[in-house]
Coordinates of C-alpha atoms and ligand atoms in Angstrom, one line a residue:
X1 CA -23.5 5.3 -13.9
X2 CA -23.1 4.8 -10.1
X3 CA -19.5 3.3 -8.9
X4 CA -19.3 2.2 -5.3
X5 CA -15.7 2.2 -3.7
X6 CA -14.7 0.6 -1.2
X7 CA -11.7 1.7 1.1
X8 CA -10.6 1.3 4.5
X9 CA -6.8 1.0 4.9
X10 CA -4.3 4.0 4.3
X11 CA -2.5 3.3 1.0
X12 CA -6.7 2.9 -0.5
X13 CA -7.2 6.6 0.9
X14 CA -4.2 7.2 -1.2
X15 CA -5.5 5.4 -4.3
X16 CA -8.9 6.6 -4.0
X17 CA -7.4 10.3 -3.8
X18 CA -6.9 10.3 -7.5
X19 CA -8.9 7.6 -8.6
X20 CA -12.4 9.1 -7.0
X21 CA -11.5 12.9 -7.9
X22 CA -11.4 11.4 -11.6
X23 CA -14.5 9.7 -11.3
X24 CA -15.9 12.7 -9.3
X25 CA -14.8 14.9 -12.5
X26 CA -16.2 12.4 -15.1
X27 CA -19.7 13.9 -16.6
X28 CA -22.4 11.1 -15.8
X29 CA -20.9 9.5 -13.2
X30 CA -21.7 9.2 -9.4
X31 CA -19.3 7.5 -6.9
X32 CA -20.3 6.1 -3.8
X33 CA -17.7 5.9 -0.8
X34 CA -17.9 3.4 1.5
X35 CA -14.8 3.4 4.7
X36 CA -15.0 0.2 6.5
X37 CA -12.8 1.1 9.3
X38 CA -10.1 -0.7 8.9
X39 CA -7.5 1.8 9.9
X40 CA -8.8 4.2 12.3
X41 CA -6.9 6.3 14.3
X42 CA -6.3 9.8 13.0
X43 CA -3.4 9.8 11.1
X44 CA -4.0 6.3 9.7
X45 CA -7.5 7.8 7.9
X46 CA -8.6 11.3 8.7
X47 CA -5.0 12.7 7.6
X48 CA -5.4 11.8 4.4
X49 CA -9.5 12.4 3.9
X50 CA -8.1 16.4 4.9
X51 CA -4.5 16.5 3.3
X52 CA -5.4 14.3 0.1
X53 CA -9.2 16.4 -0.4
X54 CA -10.2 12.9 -0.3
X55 CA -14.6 13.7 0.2
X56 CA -16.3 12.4 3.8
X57 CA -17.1 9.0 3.0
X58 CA -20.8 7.8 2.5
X59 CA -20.9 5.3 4.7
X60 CA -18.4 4.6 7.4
X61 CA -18.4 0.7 9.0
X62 CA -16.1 1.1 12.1
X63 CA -15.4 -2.4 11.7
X64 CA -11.9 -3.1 13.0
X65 CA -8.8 -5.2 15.0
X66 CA -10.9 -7.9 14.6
X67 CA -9.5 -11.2 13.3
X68 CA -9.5 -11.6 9.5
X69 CA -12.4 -14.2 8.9
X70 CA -14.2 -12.2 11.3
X71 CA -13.6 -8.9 10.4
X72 CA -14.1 -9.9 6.8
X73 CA -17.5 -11.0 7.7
X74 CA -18.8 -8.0 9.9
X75 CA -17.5 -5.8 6.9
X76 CA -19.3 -8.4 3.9
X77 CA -22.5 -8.4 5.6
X78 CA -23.2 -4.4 6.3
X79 CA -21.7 -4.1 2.5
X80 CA -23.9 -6.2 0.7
X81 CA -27.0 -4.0 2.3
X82 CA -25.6 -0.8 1.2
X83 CA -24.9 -2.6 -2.4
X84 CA -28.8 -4.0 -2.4
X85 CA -29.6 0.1 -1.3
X86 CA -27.4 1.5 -3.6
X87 CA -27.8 -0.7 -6.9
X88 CA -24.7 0.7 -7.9
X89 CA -23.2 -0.1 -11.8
X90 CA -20.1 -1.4 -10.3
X91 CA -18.5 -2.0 -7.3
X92 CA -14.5 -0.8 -7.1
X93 CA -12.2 -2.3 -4.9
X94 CA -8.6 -1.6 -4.5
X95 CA -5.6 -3.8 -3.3
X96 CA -5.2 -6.6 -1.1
X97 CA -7.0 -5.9 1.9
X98 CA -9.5 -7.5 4.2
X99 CA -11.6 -4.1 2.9
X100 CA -10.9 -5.5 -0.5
X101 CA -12.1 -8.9 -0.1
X102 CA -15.1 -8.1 2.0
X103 CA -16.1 -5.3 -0.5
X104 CA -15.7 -8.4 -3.7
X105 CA -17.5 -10.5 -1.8
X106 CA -20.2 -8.2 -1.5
X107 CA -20.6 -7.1 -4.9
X108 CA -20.6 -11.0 -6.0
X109 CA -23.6 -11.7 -3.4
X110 CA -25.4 -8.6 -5.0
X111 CA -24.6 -9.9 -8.5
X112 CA -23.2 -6.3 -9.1
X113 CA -19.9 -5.8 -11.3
X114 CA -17.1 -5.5 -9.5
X115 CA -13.4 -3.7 -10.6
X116 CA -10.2 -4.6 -8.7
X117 CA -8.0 -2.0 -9.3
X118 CA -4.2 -3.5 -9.0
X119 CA -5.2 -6.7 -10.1
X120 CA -3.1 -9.7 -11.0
X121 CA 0.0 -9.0 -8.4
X122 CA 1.1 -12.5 -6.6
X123 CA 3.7 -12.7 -4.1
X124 CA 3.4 -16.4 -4.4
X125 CA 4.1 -16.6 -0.3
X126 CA 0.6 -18.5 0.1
X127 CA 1.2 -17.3 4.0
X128 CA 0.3 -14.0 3.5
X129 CA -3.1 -12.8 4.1
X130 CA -2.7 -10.1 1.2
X131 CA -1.8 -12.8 -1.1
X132 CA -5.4 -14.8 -0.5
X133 CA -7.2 -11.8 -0.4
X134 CA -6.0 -10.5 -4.2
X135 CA -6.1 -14.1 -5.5
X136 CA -9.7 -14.5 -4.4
X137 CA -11.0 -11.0 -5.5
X138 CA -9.5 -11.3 -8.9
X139 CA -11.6 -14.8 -9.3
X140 CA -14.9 -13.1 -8.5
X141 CA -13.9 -9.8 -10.8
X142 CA -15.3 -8.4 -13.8
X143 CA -12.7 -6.0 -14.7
X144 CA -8.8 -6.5 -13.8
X145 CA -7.2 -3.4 -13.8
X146 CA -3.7 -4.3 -13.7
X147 CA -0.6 -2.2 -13.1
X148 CA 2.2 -3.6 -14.8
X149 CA 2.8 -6.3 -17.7
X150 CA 3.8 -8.7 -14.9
X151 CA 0.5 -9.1 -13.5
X152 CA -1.3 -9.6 -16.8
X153 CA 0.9 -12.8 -17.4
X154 CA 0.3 -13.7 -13.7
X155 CA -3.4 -13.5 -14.5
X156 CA -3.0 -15.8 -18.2
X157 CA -1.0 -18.3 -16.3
X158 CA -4.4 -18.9 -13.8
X159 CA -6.5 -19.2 -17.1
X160 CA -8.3 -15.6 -16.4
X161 CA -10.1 -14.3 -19.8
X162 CA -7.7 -11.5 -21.1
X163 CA -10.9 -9.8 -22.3
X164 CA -11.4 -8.7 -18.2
X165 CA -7.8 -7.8 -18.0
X166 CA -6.8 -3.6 -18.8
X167 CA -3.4 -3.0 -18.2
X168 CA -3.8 1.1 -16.7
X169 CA -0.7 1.2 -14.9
X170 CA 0.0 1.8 -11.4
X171 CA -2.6 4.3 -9.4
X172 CA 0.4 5.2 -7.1
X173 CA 2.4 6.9 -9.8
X174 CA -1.1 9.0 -10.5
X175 CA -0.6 10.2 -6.7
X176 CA 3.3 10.4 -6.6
X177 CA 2.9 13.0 -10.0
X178 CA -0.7 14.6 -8.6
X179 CA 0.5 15.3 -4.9
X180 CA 4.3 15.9 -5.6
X181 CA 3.7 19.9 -5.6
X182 CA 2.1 19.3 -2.0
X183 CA 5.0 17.2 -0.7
X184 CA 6.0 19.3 3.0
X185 CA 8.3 18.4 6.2
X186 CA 7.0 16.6 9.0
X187 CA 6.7 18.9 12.2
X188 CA 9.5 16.9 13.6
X189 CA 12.7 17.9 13.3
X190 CA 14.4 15.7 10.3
X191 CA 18.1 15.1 9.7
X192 CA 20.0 16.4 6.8
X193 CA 21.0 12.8 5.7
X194 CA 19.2 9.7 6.7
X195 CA 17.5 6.5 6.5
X196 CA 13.7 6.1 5.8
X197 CA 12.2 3.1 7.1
X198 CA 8.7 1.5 7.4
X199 CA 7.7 -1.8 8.8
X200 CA 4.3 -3.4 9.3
X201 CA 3.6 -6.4 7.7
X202 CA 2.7 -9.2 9.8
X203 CA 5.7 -11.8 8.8
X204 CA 7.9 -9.1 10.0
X205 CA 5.9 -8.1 13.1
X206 CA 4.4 -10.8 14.5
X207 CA 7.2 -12.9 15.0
X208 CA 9.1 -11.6 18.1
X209 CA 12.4 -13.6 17.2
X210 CA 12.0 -11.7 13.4
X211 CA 11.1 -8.2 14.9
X212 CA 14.3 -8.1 17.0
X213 CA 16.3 -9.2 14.6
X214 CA 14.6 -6.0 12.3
X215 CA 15.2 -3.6 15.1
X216 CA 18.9 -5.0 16.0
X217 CA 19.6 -4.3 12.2
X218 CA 18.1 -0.6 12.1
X219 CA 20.2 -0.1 15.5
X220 CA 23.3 -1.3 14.0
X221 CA 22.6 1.1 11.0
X222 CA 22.1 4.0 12.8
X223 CA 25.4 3.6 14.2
X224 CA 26.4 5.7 11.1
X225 CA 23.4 7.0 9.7
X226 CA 20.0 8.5 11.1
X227 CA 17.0 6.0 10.9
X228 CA 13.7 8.0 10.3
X229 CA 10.9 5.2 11.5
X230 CA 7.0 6.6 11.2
X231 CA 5.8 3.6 13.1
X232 CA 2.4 1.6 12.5
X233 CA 0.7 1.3 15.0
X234 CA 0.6 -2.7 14.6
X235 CA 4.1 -2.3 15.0
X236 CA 4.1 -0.1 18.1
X237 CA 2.2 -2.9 19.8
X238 CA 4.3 -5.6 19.2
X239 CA 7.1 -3.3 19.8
X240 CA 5.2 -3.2 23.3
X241 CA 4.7 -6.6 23.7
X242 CA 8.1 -7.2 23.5
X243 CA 9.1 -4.3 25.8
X244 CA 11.4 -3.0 23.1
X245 CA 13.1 0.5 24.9
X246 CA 11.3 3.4 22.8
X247 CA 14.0 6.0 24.4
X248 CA 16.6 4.6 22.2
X249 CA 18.2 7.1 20.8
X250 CA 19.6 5.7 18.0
X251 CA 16.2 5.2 15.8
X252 CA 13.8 8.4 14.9
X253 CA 10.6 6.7 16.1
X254 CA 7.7 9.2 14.7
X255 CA 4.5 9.2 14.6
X256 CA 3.1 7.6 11.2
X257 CA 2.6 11.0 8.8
X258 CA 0.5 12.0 6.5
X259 CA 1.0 11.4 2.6
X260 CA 2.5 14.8 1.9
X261 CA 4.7 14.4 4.9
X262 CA 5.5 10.6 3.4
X263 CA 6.2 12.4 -0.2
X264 CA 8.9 14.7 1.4
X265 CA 10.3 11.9 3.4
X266 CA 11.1 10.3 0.0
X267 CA 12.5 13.2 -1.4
X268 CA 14.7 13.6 1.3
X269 CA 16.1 10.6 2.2
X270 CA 18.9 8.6 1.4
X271 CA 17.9 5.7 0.9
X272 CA 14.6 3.4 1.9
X273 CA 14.0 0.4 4.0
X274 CA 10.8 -1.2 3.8
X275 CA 8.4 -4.2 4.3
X276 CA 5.5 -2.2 2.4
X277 CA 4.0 -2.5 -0.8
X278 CA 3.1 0.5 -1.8
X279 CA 6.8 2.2 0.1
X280 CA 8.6 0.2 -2.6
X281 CA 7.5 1.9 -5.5
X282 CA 7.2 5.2 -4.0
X283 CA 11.0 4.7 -3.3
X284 CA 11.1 4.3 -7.2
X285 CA 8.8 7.1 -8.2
X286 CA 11.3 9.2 -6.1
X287 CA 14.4 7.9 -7.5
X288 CA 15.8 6.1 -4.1
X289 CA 17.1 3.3 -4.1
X290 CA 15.2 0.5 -1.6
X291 CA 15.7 -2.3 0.4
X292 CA 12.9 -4.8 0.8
X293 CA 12.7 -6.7 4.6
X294 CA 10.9 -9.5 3.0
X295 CA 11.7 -12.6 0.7
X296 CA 9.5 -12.0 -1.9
X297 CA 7.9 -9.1 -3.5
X298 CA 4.7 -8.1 -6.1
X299 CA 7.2 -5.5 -7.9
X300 CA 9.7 -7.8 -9.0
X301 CA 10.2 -5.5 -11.8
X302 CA 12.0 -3.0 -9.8
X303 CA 14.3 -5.9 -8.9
X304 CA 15.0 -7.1 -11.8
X305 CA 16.2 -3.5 -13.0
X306 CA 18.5 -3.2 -9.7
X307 CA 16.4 -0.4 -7.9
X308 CA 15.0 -2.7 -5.3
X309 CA 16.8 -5.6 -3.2
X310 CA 15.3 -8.1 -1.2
X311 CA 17.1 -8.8 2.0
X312 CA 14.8 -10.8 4.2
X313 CA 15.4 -10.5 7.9
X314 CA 19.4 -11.0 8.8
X315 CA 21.1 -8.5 10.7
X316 CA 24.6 -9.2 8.5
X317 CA 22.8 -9.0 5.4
X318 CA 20.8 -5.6 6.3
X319 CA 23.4 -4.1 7.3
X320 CA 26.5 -4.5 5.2
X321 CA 23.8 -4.0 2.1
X322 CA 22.5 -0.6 3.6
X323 CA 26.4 0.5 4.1
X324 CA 26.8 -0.1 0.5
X325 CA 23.9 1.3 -0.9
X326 CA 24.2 4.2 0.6
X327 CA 27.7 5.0 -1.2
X328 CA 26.0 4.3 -4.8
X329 CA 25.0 7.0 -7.5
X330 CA 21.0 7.5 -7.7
X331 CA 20.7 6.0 -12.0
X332 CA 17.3 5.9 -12.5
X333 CA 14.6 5.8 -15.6
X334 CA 11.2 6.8 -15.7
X335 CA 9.5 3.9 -17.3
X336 CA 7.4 1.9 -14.9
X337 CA 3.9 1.5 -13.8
X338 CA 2.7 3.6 -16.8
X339 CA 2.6 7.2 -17.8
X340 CA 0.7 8.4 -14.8
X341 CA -2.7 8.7 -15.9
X342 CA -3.8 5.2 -14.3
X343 CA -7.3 6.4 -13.1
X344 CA -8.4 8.2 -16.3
X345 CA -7.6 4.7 -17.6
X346 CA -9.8 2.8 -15.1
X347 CA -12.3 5.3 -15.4
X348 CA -12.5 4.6 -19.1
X349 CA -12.8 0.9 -18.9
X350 CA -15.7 1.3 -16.3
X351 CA -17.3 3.4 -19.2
X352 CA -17.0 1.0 -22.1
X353 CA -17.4 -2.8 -20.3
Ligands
LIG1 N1 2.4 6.1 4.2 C1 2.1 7.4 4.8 N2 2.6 7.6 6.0 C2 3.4 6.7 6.7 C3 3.7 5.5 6.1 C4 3.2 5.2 4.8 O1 1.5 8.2 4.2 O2 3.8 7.0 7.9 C5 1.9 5.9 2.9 C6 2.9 5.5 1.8 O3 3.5 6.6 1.3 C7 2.0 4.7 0.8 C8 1.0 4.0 1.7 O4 1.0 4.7 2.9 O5 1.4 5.6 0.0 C9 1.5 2.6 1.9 O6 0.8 2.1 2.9 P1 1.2 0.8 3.7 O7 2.7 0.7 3.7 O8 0.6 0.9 5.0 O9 0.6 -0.4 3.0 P2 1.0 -1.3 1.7 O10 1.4 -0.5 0.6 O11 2.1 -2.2 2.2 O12 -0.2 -2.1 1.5

């Protein structure tokens, strides 16, 4: 059986790490790797190809910075003539990405099957690009591999059939467990105590007014505690744009790391502040507490059990909320997002739909 996945932004490098070693170690099966581009420089992609012994792709795309109906576009169309080359059994796409969508679309053109592996998360913010791009791959998808109970019922209440839905658990805790041995420094030098912080998403950094606000708060914070900030590079431009003083010496701008370098970061830290995704469980997996800089999130779970807070974007808020949590015990329990064998679970369902 042939599986074509699709990648293209970093935490799909990460997801594909375990999820195309498992196919790669599966008797009978061949996997197909297509990168579209997405993320590009170095140690957005290449990084984690060499540190995660994720293979050289199949087919790279270059398609990137483009903007999203576009890019989507450029990506569908070179995808559906490797799909028509390849005949692939399936067609596996991960996430919420303009990779993701573009690869779905693809597969749906070819009338191949396609797999979106975690399936079924909403946001509900109907402004976010993320949230169209799931919603409108898990339409056109033949098997919904779903990461927590959450999304299942997310998925019944839009009248999906449940017979498409496998609930594997989360491919993240897979890498967290897998790559956890591996976990080393950053070359930079790293405080004993500190913040960890990421920020990327477009609501956050598109908005100058919202971006300042962000950086005034992490300022303010690291008035009593060291901010680590491996910075996006779609936040270092807008950072640019709004001529915000890198020299500060207050914040640890770094360069984004790798995934091993990410895993110690967790380890180490006191405490996360983030706007991503995948940052939110990781925070989770490494028993930190986290703060989310959005309004909403697809891991509501974590809220609900009081590992994860959403602040939004006040300074006030940020702040005092960071100065308490930084004072509490770490109580944490191992239950979420499955037992940590996620891929041998989406590899199994491949097998027998
Ligand atoms: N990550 C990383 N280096 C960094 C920042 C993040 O390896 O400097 C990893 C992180 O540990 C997670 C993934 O990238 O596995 C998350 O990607 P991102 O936050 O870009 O996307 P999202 O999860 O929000 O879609």
């Amino acid at each position: 059986m042939k599986i074509l996945s699709v990648i293209g932004a970093r935490p799909q490098f990460v997801k594909a790490a375990v999820v195309s070693a498992k196919i790669a170690r599966t008797p009978g099966l061949e996997d197909v790797l297509v990168h579209t581009g997405q993320h590009f420089d170095a140690n957005m992609s290449q990084l984690f190809f060499e540190e995660m012994g994720l293979r050289k792709p199949d087919y790279y795309l270059g398609v990137h910075s483009l903007p999203h109906e576009a890019m989507v576009q450029q990506m569908q169309e070179q995808m559906v003539e490797i799909v028509e080359k390849e005949r692939p059994d399936w067609v596996l796409v991960y996430g919420d990405t303009d990779s993701t969508l573009a690869g779905a679309r693809a597969a749906h053109a070819c009338g191949v099957k396609l797999c979106h592996v975690e399936a079924g998360l909403r946001s509900f913010n109907t402004q976010m690009q993320e949230e169209f791009n799931r919603i409108q791959t898990d339409r056109i998808s033949d098997l919904l591999c779903v990461p927590t109970e959450v999304a299942v019922e997310n998925l019944r209440r839009e009248g999906v059939d449940l017979c498409k839905v496998v609930l594997t658990g989360d491919v993240m805790k897979d890498a967290a467990y897998v790559f956890a041995p591996l976990a080393r420094k950053p070359q930079t030098d790293i405080p004993d105590k500190f913040v960890l912080c990421t920020l990327h998403r477009a609501e956050n950094t598109d908005n100058p007014d919202v971006l300042k606000e962000l950086m005034l708060s992490l300022e303010l914070i690291a008035e009593f505690v060291p901010v680590v900030l491996p910075l996006h590079p779609r936040t270092k431009n807008k950072l640019n744009e709004i001529a915000y003083p890198f020299d500060t010496s207050r914040l640890m701008f770094i360069d984004p790391v790798g995934y091993l370098e990410m895993l110690y970061l967790l380890n180490h830290c006191a405490l996360v502040l983030t706007d991503s995704g995948g940052v939110q469980k990781e925070a989770y997996f490494a028993h930190k507490y986290c703060l989310t800089l959005r309004k909403e999130t697809e891991w509501v779970e974590l809220c609900a059990r009081g590992y994860n807070h959403l602040l939004g974007h006040n300074h006030v808020d940020i702040v005092t909320t960071t100065r308490n949590f930084l004072e509490m015990p770490p109580v944490f329990s191992d239950d979420l997002y499955g037992d940590g064998h996620a891929a041998r679970k989406i590899v199994q369902a491949l097998l027998q739909l």
